[in-house]
Amino acid sequence: MDKFVIHGGHRLLGEIEVSGAKNAAVALIPAVLLCDEPCILENVPNISDVTISLRILYEMGAQVEYLNKTTVRINATGLQNYCVPYESARKMRASYYFLGALLGRYGKARVSMPGGCPLGDRPIDQHLKAFSALDAKCSIEHGMVDLVADQLTGSQIYLDVVSVGATMNAMLAAVRATGLTVIENAAKEPHIVDLANFLNSMGADIMGAGTDVIKIRGVSHLHGAVYSVIPDQIEAGTFMIAAAATGGDVLVKNIIPKHLEPISSKMRKIGVNIEEFDDSIRIWVDGPLVRTNVKTMPHPGFPTDMQPQITTLLTLAEGTSIITEGVWEQRFCYVDELRRMGADISVDGKVAVVEGVGRLTGAPVKACDLRAGAALIIAGLAARGITEIEDIYHIERGYSNLDAKLREVGADIEKVSDPVAKVEMKEAM
Ligand code: UD1
């Protein structure tokens, strides 16, 4: 019902602050289950995926208390409920982390098959392979994944595909297993390192996170911890591209420059100026944007979650760019919407060919998933005229106070509720 209305064409100028990382927070929150004492998480982003994760914990019997806007205290000791029902799990992909965390702590878990963005086939076979290797019995019936283990035992786990979710779930399940677990062909994303650091701060023994071999020596007890979630690499990259697309000059703050290297190096190729500082990065444009090719890959490759945003930037560049999606089967749902704004993009399977058009024009569009929505925001900010973006609940899953943050750097963006839709809803109820 809510939509973003953007009057485009304003250069973004000034400073913008990045929140905690969605993909780290949604794993760290279930990880608290593994601990025998309360934990405090700081730099928690204000996004709906976090709200859902916290609600799941609360509904299981945990105490959840916000100490300030971004700090939450969770006491998940002594739960009696090991089930995440369909209503909660269907709303976000990351509900699958409750599988690993509940199994790791209680030796049992019952979680509905997860939902999330429609990016094509999203199996969880590698997660189940990891749980089985640790001696858990896994079954899927009536849409629920059931896991049970008398005693989890450390093991060698080779992942057939590089999977962020399966790597994190294997870590969650193995951290209190007996003996040594070795995860090979592990994913290397910054949020994997963050989860390892959080678990280690509770007393776990995890080595190698950030490389493709992670070693976990099981421990019998984890103590409470105070831990700050890493900054969101994808939110930062989205702001960087928004700055470039509007010909702006923006300092993106509260970031880790190393995490942004795959994004910064591509943007430099496109002709964007970038200067890195200790925990901030400046982006400005003083010349034409030029074509480049992009292929998305697991970290440290170019992140798939930045593919829609960089494609949008390349519609504004000179020449023909080729975008190859190397992670997901279907990640070009936003292209039709960009075409409505004047983009010239053709898609064949996992490859998009972008003919730079130099400028876009505002139009009514719909977000089909989270990062597609981010791409439409960037397009709307850069376009001449008014863009209205519907289905923004996708965007709010992963961006904290996005409209307010963008207004601070000069964007003309408002979130409006559609009163007609509200009346229709009321009448239907
Ligand atoms: C996570 C991110 C998502 C990002 C993706 C890739 C979260 C909550 N979401 O998703 O934003 O786009 O990483 O960086 O962190 N696969 C299998 N079997 C499995 C698991 C995955 O075949 O059991 C395949 C998938 O279909 C996909 C590839 O592996 O083609 C990568 O998926 P994965 O890294 O697992 O993505 P998610 O963890 O779901």
Short mmCIF file of C-alpha atoms and ligand atoms in Angstrom, two decimals:
data_model
loop_
_atom_site.label_atom_id
_atom_site.label_comp_id
_atom_site.label_asym_id
_atom_site.label_seq_id
_atom_site.Cartn_x
_atom_site.Cartn_y
_atom_site.Cartn_z
CA MET A 1 0.00 0.00 0.00
CA ASP A 2 2.83 2.38 0.81
CA LYS A 3 4.92 3.76 -2.01
CA PHE A 4 7.93 5.98 -2.53
CA VAL A 5 7.39 9.11 -4.59
CA ILE A 6 10.63 10.54 -5.97
CA HIS A 7 11.09 13.83 -7.79
CA GLY A 8 14.31 12.97 -9.59
CA GLY A 9 17.19 14.95 -10.94
CA HIS A 10 18.73 16.26 -7.70
CA ARG A 11 22.44 15.66 -7.16
CA LEU A 12 23.07 13.86 -3.87
CA LEU A 13 25.45 15.94 -1.76
CA GLY A 14 26.67 15.53 1.81
CA GLU A 15 27.14 12.68 4.28
CA ILE A 16 25.13 9.51 4.72
CA GLU A 17 25.40 6.88 7.45
CA VAL A 18 25.28 3.13 6.81
CA SER A 19 23.42 0.84 9.26
CA GLY A 20 24.33 -2.64 10.46
CA ALA A 21 24.38 -5.41 7.88
CA LYS A 22 21.10 -7.20 7.22
CA ASN A 23 22.72 -10.47 6.19
CA ALA A 24 24.86 -10.50 9.34
CA ALA A 25 22.08 -9.46 11.74
CA VAL A 26 19.66 -12.15 10.53
CA ALA A 27 22.24 -14.82 11.40
CA LEU A 28 23.52 -13.25 14.62
CA ILE A 29 20.02 -13.01 16.11
CA PRO A 30 19.30 -16.78 15.89
CA ALA A 31 22.91 -17.44 16.98
CA VAL A 32 21.97 -16.03 20.40
CA LEU A 33 20.02 -19.27 20.93
CA LEU A 34 23.35 -21.10 21.24
CA CYS A 35 24.38 -19.12 24.25
CA ASP A 36 23.64 -19.98 27.91
CA GLU A 37 23.39 -16.33 28.98
CA PRO A 38 21.83 -13.09 27.65
CA CYS A 39 23.57 -11.27 24.78
CA ILE A 40 23.56 -7.66 23.64
CA LEU A 41 23.72 -6.87 19.93
CA GLU A 42 24.65 -3.34 18.84
CA ASN A 43 24.38 -1.62 15.45
CA VAL A 44 21.25 -3.66 14.66
CA PRO A 45 19.51 -2.28 11.55
CA ASN A 46 15.91 -1.09 11.75
CA ILE A 47 14.55 -3.33 8.98
CA SER A 48 11.64 -5.71 8.76
CA ASP A 49 13.82 -8.84 8.43
CA VAL A 50 15.32 -8.02 11.84
CA THR A 51 11.87 -7.37 13.33
CA ILE A 52 10.73 -10.76 12.04
CA SER A 53 13.83 -12.55 13.42
CA LEU A 54 13.33 -10.95 16.82
CA ARG A 55 9.64 -11.76 16.77
CA ILE A 56 10.41 -15.42 16.08
CA LEU A 57 12.70 -15.49 19.13
CA TYR A 58 10.08 -13.71 21.23
CA GLU A 59 7.37 -16.13 20.16
CA MET A 60 9.64 -19.00 21.17
CA GLY A 61 9.82 -17.57 24.68
CA ALA A 62 12.97 -15.42 24.57
CA GLN A 63 13.08 -11.99 26.23
CA VAL A 64 13.83 -9.27 23.69
CA GLU A 65 14.41 -5.71 24.82
CA TYR A 66 15.61 -2.68 22.85
CA LEU A 67 18.09 -0.67 24.97
CA ASN A 68 18.20 2.08 22.34
CA LYS A 69 17.25 2.34 18.65
CA THR A 70 20.03 0.01 17.47
CA THR A 71 20.92 -2.03 20.56
CA VAL A 72 18.94 -5.06 21.57
CA ARG A 73 19.29 -7.35 24.58
CA ILE A 74 18.19 -10.94 24.05
CA ASN A 75 17.80 -13.60 26.70
CA ALA A 76 17.05 -16.88 24.93
CA THR A 77 18.04 -19.25 27.69
CA GLY A 78 15.83 -22.19 28.60
CA LEU A 79 13.40 -22.14 25.65
CA GLN A 80 10.81 -24.90 25.46
CA ASN A 81 9.75 -24.31 21.86
CA TYR A 82 11.86 -25.43 18.89
CA CYS A 83 9.42 -24.61 16.10
CA VAL A 84 9.34 -21.70 13.60
CA PRO A 85 5.90 -21.81 11.97
CA TYR A 86 5.05 -21.07 8.33
CA GLU A 87 3.59 -17.64 9.08
CA SER A 88 6.97 -16.39 10.36
CA ALA A 89 9.34 -18.38 8.14
CA ARG A 90 7.65 -17.59 4.83
CA LYS A 91 8.38 -13.88 5.26
CA MET A 92 12.14 -14.16 4.94
CA ARG A 93 14.76 -16.48 3.59
CA ALA A 94 17.02 -16.14 6.61
CA SER A 95 14.54 -17.98 8.85
CA TYR A 96 16.63 -21.01 7.87
CA TYR A 97 19.28 -19.92 10.39
CA PHE A 98 16.91 -21.07 13.14
CA LEU A 99 17.51 -24.60 11.85
CA GLY A 100 21.24 -24.53 12.57
CA ALA A 101 20.93 -22.58 15.80
CA LEU A 102 18.14 -24.72 17.33
CA LEU A 103 19.82 -27.93 16.24
CA GLY A 104 23.16 -26.74 17.61
CA ARG A 105 21.67 -25.85 21.00
CA TYR A 106 18.85 -28.32 21.60
CA GLY A 107 19.51 -31.15 19.14
CA LYS A 108 16.15 -30.55 17.50
CA ALA A 109 14.50 -28.02 15.21
CA ARG A 110 11.24 -27.74 13.31
CA VAL A 111 11.22 -24.82 10.86
CA SER A 112 8.93 -24.13 7.94
CA MET A 113 10.65 -24.10 4.53
CA PRO A 114 11.86 -20.50 4.10
CA GLY A 115 10.49 -17.68 1.89
CA GLY A 116 12.43 -14.62 0.68
CA CYS A 117 13.09 -12.85 -2.61
CA PRO A 118 12.05 -14.75 -5.76
CA LEU A 119 15.48 -15.23 -7.36
CA GLY A 120 14.86 -18.63 -8.99
CA ASP A 121 15.48 -22.07 -7.56
CA ARG A 122 16.55 -21.72 -3.91
CA PRO A 123 17.19 -25.25 -2.59
CA ILE A 124 18.51 -25.95 0.93
CA ASP A 125 20.12 -29.30 0.05
CA GLN A 126 23.58 -28.08 1.13
CA HIS A 127 22.25 -27.01 4.53
CA LEU A 128 20.75 -30.47 5.00
CA LYS A 129 23.95 -32.11 3.78
CA ALA A 130 25.87 -30.26 6.49
CA PHE A 131 23.37 -31.19 9.24
CA SER A 132 23.43 -34.85 8.16
CA ALA A 133 27.23 -34.87 8.21
CA LEU A 134 27.01 -33.78 11.86
CA ASP A 135 24.76 -36.82 12.58
CA ALA A 136 21.38 -35.09 12.50
CA LYS A 137 18.36 -36.83 10.96
CA CYS A 138 16.65 -34.51 8.47
CA SER A 139 13.19 -34.79 6.94
CA ILE A 140 10.81 -32.46 5.10
CA GLU A 141 7.08 -33.10 5.51
CA HIS A 142 4.05 -30.84 5.13
CA GLY A 143 6.33 -27.89 4.36
CA MET A 144 8.30 -28.26 7.60
CA VAL A 145 11.97 -29.15 7.95
CA ASP A 146 12.52 -31.46 10.93
CA LEU A 147 15.97 -32.01 12.40
CA VAL A 148 16.86 -34.24 15.32
CA ALA A 149 20.15 -35.47 16.75
CA ASP A 150 20.99 -37.39 19.93
CA GLN A 151 24.51 -36.01 19.83
CA LEU A 152 25.95 -33.78 17.11
CA THR A 153 29.39 -34.98 16.12
CA GLY A 154 32.05 -32.92 14.36
CA SER A 155 32.73 -33.95 10.79
CA GLN A 156 34.19 -33.07 7.39
CA ILE A 157 31.61 -31.10 5.35
CA TYR A 158 32.30 -30.41 1.68
CA LEU A 159 29.80 -27.97 0.18
CA ASP A 160 29.03 -28.78 -3.48
CA VAL A 161 28.18 -25.12 -4.16
CA VAL A 162 29.54 -22.05 -2.44
CA SER A 163 26.56 -21.16 -0.25
CA VAL A 164 26.42 -18.36 2.30
CA GLY A 165 23.42 -19.86 4.08
CA ALA A 166 24.77 -23.41 4.19
CA THR A 167 28.17 -22.21 5.47
CA MET A 168 26.56 -20.20 8.28
CA ASN A 169 24.12 -22.97 9.18
CA ALA A 170 26.95 -25.51 9.33
CA MET A 171 28.82 -23.17 11.69
CA LEU A 172 25.76 -22.70 13.91
CA ALA A 173 25.13 -26.43 14.16
CA ALA A 174 28.79 -27.37 14.69
CA VAL A 175 29.78 -24.85 17.30
CA ARG A 176 28.62 -27.01 20.25
CA ALA A 177 29.05 -30.42 18.57
CA THR A 178 31.65 -32.80 19.96
CA GLY A 179 35.00 -32.77 18.16
CA LEU A 180 36.29 -31.00 15.07
CA THR A 181 34.20 -29.88 12.08
CA VAL A 182 35.89 -28.79 8.86
CA ILE A 183 33.77 -26.94 6.29
CA GLU A 184 35.38 -27.03 2.85
CA ASN A 185 34.40 -24.87 -0.13
CA ALA A 186 32.93 -22.45 2.41
CA ALA A 187 31.56 -19.03 1.41
CA LYS A 188 33.78 -16.06 2.34
CA GLU A 189 31.35 -13.13 2.64
CA PRO A 190 31.99 -10.51 5.37
CA HIS A 191 28.87 -11.67 7.26
CA ILE A 192 30.42 -15.15 7.59
CA VAL A 193 33.41 -13.62 9.33
CA ASP A 194 31.02 -11.57 11.46
CA LEU A 195 29.12 -14.67 12.60
CA ALA A 196 32.41 -16.41 13.45
CA ASN A 197 33.59 -13.36 15.40
CA PHE A 198 30.31 -13.21 17.33
CA LEU A 199 30.40 -16.91 18.17
CA ASN A 200 34.08 -16.67 19.16
CA SER A 201 33.24 -13.72 21.42
CA MET A 202 30.83 -16.12 23.21
CA GLY A 203 33.64 -18.65 23.67
CA ALA A 204 33.42 -20.69 20.45
CA ASP A 205 36.54 -21.98 18.73
CA ILE A 206 36.23 -21.14 15.01
CA MET A 207 39.18 -20.55 12.71
CA GLY A 208 39.46 -19.74 9.01
CA ALA A 209 36.22 -17.78 8.50
CA GLY A 210 36.77 -15.59 5.43
CA THR A 211 38.72 -18.40 3.70
CA ASP A 212 37.24 -21.44 1.97
CA VAL A 213 38.16 -23.80 4.83
CA ILE A 214 36.58 -23.15 8.22
CA LYS A 215 37.57 -25.23 11.25
CA ILE A 216 35.30 -25.45 14.26
CA ARG A 217 36.29 -27.22 17.44
CA GLY A 218 33.09 -27.84 19.40
CA VAL A 219 32.72 -26.40 22.91
CA SER A 220 30.24 -27.43 25.60
CA HIS A 221 29.25 -23.98 26.79
CA LEU A 222 28.90 -20.47 25.31
CA HIS A 223 28.74 -17.39 27.53
CA GLY A 224 26.98 -14.06 26.95
CA ALA A 225 28.57 -11.33 24.82
CA VAL A 226 28.17 -7.73 23.74
CA TYR A 227 28.77 -7.50 20.01
CA SER A 228 28.37 -4.90 17.26
CA VAL A 229 27.03 -5.98 13.85
CA ILE A 230 29.30 -5.06 10.90
CA PRO A 231 28.20 -2.23 8.56
CA ASP A 232 26.05 -3.23 5.61
CA GLN A 233 28.20 -3.66 2.52
CA ILE A 234 25.17 -3.67 0.19
CA GLU A 235 23.51 -0.62 1.71
CA ALA A 236 26.84 1.23 1.39
CA GLY A 237 27.20 0.12 -2.23
CA THR A 238 23.63 1.24 -2.95
CA PHE A 239 24.39 4.73 -1.61
CA MET A 240 27.64 4.83 -3.60
CA ILE A 241 25.79 4.07 -6.80
CA ALA A 242 22.98 6.50 -5.99
CA ALA A 243 25.59 9.22 -5.51
CA ALA A 244 27.24 8.39 -8.84
CA ALA A 245 23.94 8.08 -10.74
CA THR A 246 22.91 11.58 -9.68
CA GLY A 247 26.33 13.09 -10.46
CA GLY A 248 26.66 13.79 -6.75
CA ASP A 249 29.39 14.06 -4.15
CA VAL A 250 28.72 11.97 -1.05
CA LEU A 251 30.69 10.72 1.94
CA VAL A 252 29.32 7.30 2.92
CA LYS A 253 30.08 6.79 6.62
CA ASN A 254 30.31 3.83 9.02
CA ILE A 255 31.70 1.38 6.47
CA ILE A 256 34.61 -1.05 6.16
CA PRO A 257 36.37 -0.03 2.89
CA LYS A 258 37.83 -3.53 2.39
CA HIS A 259 34.29 -4.98 2.16
CA LEU A 260 33.49 -2.51 -0.62
CA GLU A 261 36.49 -3.24 -2.85
CA PRO A 262 34.62 -5.38 -5.42
CA ILE A 263 32.09 -2.54 -5.78
CA SER A 264 34.59 0.35 -5.69
CA SER A 265 36.86 -1.17 -8.31
CA LYS A 266 33.96 -1.62 -10.79
CA MET A 267 32.73 1.89 -10.12
CA ARG A 268 36.20 3.30 -10.81
CA LYS A 269 36.12 1.51 -14.19
CA ILE A 270 32.84 3.25 -14.93
CA GLY A 271 34.53 6.61 -14.32
CA VAL A 272 33.41 7.30 -10.76
CA ASN A 273 35.92 8.95 -8.40
CA ILE A 274 36.38 7.15 -5.10
CA GLU A 275 38.50 8.04 -2.11
CA GLU A 276 38.73 5.69 0.86
CA PHE A 277 39.19 6.72 4.49
CA ASP A 278 39.39 4.57 7.63
CA ASP A 279 35.65 4.07 8.04
CA SER A 280 34.12 6.14 5.26
CA ILE A 281 34.32 6.47 1.50
CA ARG A 282 33.79 9.52 -0.75
CA ILE A 283 32.15 9.17 -4.16
CA TRP A 284 31.94 11.92 -6.74
CA VAL A 285 31.57 12.28 -10.48
CA ASP A 286 33.28 14.92 -12.62
CA GLY A 287 33.26 13.31 -16.06
CA PRO A 288 31.24 10.96 -18.27
CA LEU A 289 30.25 7.48 -17.08
CA VAL A 290 31.59 4.75 -19.36
CA ARG A 291 30.59 1.17 -20.13
CA THR A 292 31.96 -1.92 -18.43
CA ASN A 293 31.10 -5.60 -18.03
CA VAL A 294 30.07 -7.11 -14.71
CA LYS A 295 29.82 -10.73 -13.63
CA THR A 296 28.43 -11.50 -10.19
CA MET A 297 30.21 -14.10 -8.10
CA PRO A 298 30.56 -15.20 -4.49
CA HIS A 299 32.80 -12.95 -2.36
CA PRO A 300 35.32 -11.52 -3.15
CA GLY A 301 33.68 -11.29 -6.58
CA PHE A 302 31.17 -8.60 -7.47
CA PRO A 303 28.14 -9.21 -5.18
CA THR A 304 24.93 -10.42 -6.77
CA ASP A 305 23.03 -8.20 -4.33
CA MET A 306 24.54 -5.16 -6.13
CA GLN A 307 23.71 -6.38 -9.64
CA PRO A 308 20.41 -4.49 -10.13
CA GLN A 309 21.95 -1.28 -8.79
CA ILE A 310 25.05 -1.35 -11.03
CA THR A 311 22.94 -2.27 -14.06
CA THR A 312 20.91 0.87 -13.37
CA LEU A 313 24.08 2.95 -13.25
CA LEU A 314 25.24 1.47 -16.55
CA THR A 315 22.01 2.56 -18.27
CA LEU A 316 23.35 6.08 -17.66
CA ALA A 317 26.83 5.32 -19.05
CA GLU A 318 28.15 5.66 -22.59
CA GLY A 319 28.33 2.43 -24.62
CA THR A 320 27.21 -1.17 -24.27
CA SER A 321 27.71 -3.10 -21.02
CA ILE A 322 27.21 -6.79 -20.43
CA ILE A 323 25.95 -8.02 -17.04
CA THR A 324 26.22 -11.72 -16.25
CA GLU A 325 24.42 -13.08 -13.20
CA GLY A 326 26.63 -15.81 -11.77
CA VAL A 327 24.75 -16.71 -8.58
CA TRP A 328 20.97 -16.69 -9.10
CA GLU A 329 18.83 -18.05 -11.92
CA GLN A 330 16.43 -15.12 -12.10
CA ARG A 331 17.64 -11.74 -11.09
CA PHE A 332 16.49 -9.45 -13.87
CA CYS A 333 12.83 -8.98 -12.86
CA TYR A 334 13.44 -5.22 -12.50
CA VAL A 335 14.50 -4.78 -16.13
CA ASP A 336 10.92 -4.37 -17.38
CA GLU A 337 10.43 -1.57 -14.87
CA LEU A 338 13.67 0.17 -15.91
CA ARG A 339 12.49 -0.05 -19.53
CA ARG A 340 9.40 1.92 -18.50
CA MET A 341 11.83 4.63 -17.42
CA GLY A 342 13.61 4.65 -20.79
CA ALA A 343 16.37 2.06 -20.26
CA ASP A 344 17.50 -0.04 -23.22
CA ILE A 345 18.26 -3.49 -21.79
CA SER A 346 17.80 -6.93 -23.35
CA VAL A 347 17.95 -10.09 -21.28
CA ASP A 348 18.78 -13.61 -22.37
CA GLY A 349 18.79 -16.02 -19.44
CA LYS A 350 21.48 -14.94 -17.02
CA VAL A 351 22.92 -12.22 -19.30
CA ALA A 352 21.69 -8.66 -19.76
CA VAL A 353 22.96 -6.32 -22.46
CA VAL A 354 22.67 -2.69 -21.46
CA GLU A 355 22.83 0.02 -24.12
CA GLY A 356 23.64 3.23 -22.29
CA VAL A 357 20.89 5.81 -22.81
CA GLY A 358 22.41 8.65 -20.80
CA ARG A 359 19.21 9.61 -19.02
CA LEU A 360 16.03 8.08 -17.60
CA THR A 361 12.57 9.54 -17.14
CA GLY A 362 10.29 9.07 -14.13
CA ALA A 363 7.44 6.54 -14.29
CA PRO A 364 5.19 4.46 -12.02
CA VAL A 365 7.04 1.20 -11.27
CA LYS A 366 6.91 -1.80 -8.93
CA ALA A 367 9.67 -3.36 -6.82
CA CYS A 368 9.72 -7.11 -7.49
CA ASP A 369 12.33 -7.87 -4.82
CA LEU A 370 14.58 -6.13 -2.32
CA ARG A 371 17.55 -5.15 -4.48
CA ALA A 372 15.33 -4.60 -7.52
CA GLY A 373 13.58 -2.02 -5.37
CA ALA A 374 16.93 -0.40 -4.54
CA ALA A 375 17.70 -0.20 -8.26
CA LEU A 376 14.39 1.56 -8.91
CA ILE A 377 15.13 4.07 -6.16
CA ILE A 378 18.47 4.85 -7.82
CA ALA A 379 16.76 5.14 -11.20
CA GLY A 380 14.11 7.43 -9.73
CA LEU A 381 16.71 9.67 -8.07
CA ALA A 382 18.60 10.03 -11.36
CA ALA A 383 15.56 10.34 -13.65
CA ARG A 384 13.91 13.53 -14.82
CA GLY A 385 10.37 13.83 -13.43
CA ILE A 386 8.38 11.79 -10.94
CA THR A 387 8.84 8.11 -10.15
CA GLU A 388 6.36 6.26 -7.96
CA ILE A 389 7.59 2.92 -6.61
CA GLU A 390 5.02 0.42 -5.36
CA ASP A 391 5.52 -2.74 -3.27
CA ILE A 392 8.15 -1.05 -1.15
CA TYR A 393 7.74 -3.65 1.59
CA HIS A 394 10.46 -5.51 -0.32
CA ILE A 395 12.80 -2.54 0.13
CA GLU A 396 11.97 -2.18 3.83
CA ARG A 397 13.11 -5.76 4.42
CA GLY A 398 16.69 -4.61 3.98
CA TYR A 399 17.11 -0.80 4.09
CA SER A 400 16.87 1.09 7.36
CA ASN A 401 15.07 4.50 7.19
CA LEU A 402 16.02 4.76 3.53
CA ASP A 403 13.89 7.75 2.57
CA ALA A 404 15.00 9.80 5.58
CA LYS A 405 18.67 9.02 4.94
CA LEU A 406 18.38 9.99 1.27
CA ARG A 407 16.57 13.23 2.11
CA GLU A 408 19.55 14.21 4.28
CA VAL A 409 21.76 14.23 1.16
CA GLY A 410 19.28 16.24 -0.90
CA ALA A 411 16.97 13.64 -2.44
CA ASP A 412 13.33 14.57 -2.95
CA ILE A 413 11.75 11.31 -1.81
CA GLU A 414 8.61 10.77 0.26
CA LYS A 415 6.96 7.65 1.57
CA VAL A 416 3.22 7.96 1.06
CA SER A 417 0.36 5.68 2.01
CA ASP A 418 -2.29 4.99 -0.57
CA PRO A 419 -5.59 6.01 1.14
CA VAL A 420 -7.71 4.34 -1.56
CA ALA A 421 -6.04 1.00 -0.97
CA LYS A 422 -6.55 1.43 2.79
CA VAL A 423 -10.28 2.05 2.34
CA GLU A 424 -10.55 -0.97 0.01
CA MET A 425 -8.75 -3.10 2.60
CA LYS A 426 -11.11 -1.93 5.33
CA GLU A 427 -14.16 -2.73 3.25
CA ALA A 428 -12.83 -6.17 2.41
CA MET A 429 -12.22 -7.06 6.08
C1 UD1 B 1 22.54 -15.10 0.79
C2 UD1 B 1 22.01 -13.71 0.96
C3 UD1 B 1 21.50 -13.15 -0.36
C4 UD1 B 1 22.60 -13.25 -1.42
C5 UD1 B 1 23.19 -14.65 -1.47
C6 UD1 B 1 24.40 -14.74 -2.38
C7 UD1 B 1 21.22 -13.79 3.23
C8 UD1 B 1 20.06 -13.80 4.15
N1 UD1 B 1 20.93 -13.76 1.94
O1 UD1 B 1 21.46 -15.92 0.35
O2 UD1 B 1 21.13 -11.80 -0.17
O3 UD1 B 1 22.06 -12.92 -2.68
O4 UD1 B 1 23.61 -15.08 -0.17
O5 UD1 B 1 25.38 -13.85 -1.96
O6 UD1 B 1 22.35 -13.76 3.64
N2 UD1 B 1 22.35 -23.22 -3.31
C9 UD1 B 1 22.13 -24.57 -3.54
N3 UD1 B 1 21.85 -25.36 -2.45
C10 UD1 B 1 21.79 -24.87 -1.18
C11 UD1 B 1 22.02 -23.50 -0.96
C12 UD1 B 1 22.31 -22.69 -2.06
O7 UD1 B 1 22.17 -25.03 -4.67
O8 UD1 B 1 21.55 -25.65 -0.25
C13 UD1 B 1 22.66 -22.35 -4.46
C14 UD1 B 1 21.60 -21.28 -4.66
O9 UD1 B 1 20.53 -21.75 -5.44
C15 UD1 B 1 22.41 -20.17 -5.34
C16 UD1 B 1 23.81 -20.32 -4.73
O10 UD1 B 1 23.85 -21.63 -4.16
O11 UD1 B 1 22.48 -20.42 -6.72
C17 UD1 B 1 24.15 -19.32 -3.66
O12 UD1 B 1 23.14 -19.32 -2.67
P1 UD1 B 1 23.45 -18.95 -1.15
O13 UD1 B 1 24.83 -18.38 -1.05
O14 UD1 B 1 23.10 -20.10 -0.31
O15 UD1 B 1 22.41 -17.77 -0.90
P2 UD1 B 1 21.59 -17.49 0.42
O16 UD1 B 1 22.39 -17.88 1.62
O17 UD1 B 1 20.20 -18.05 0.29
#
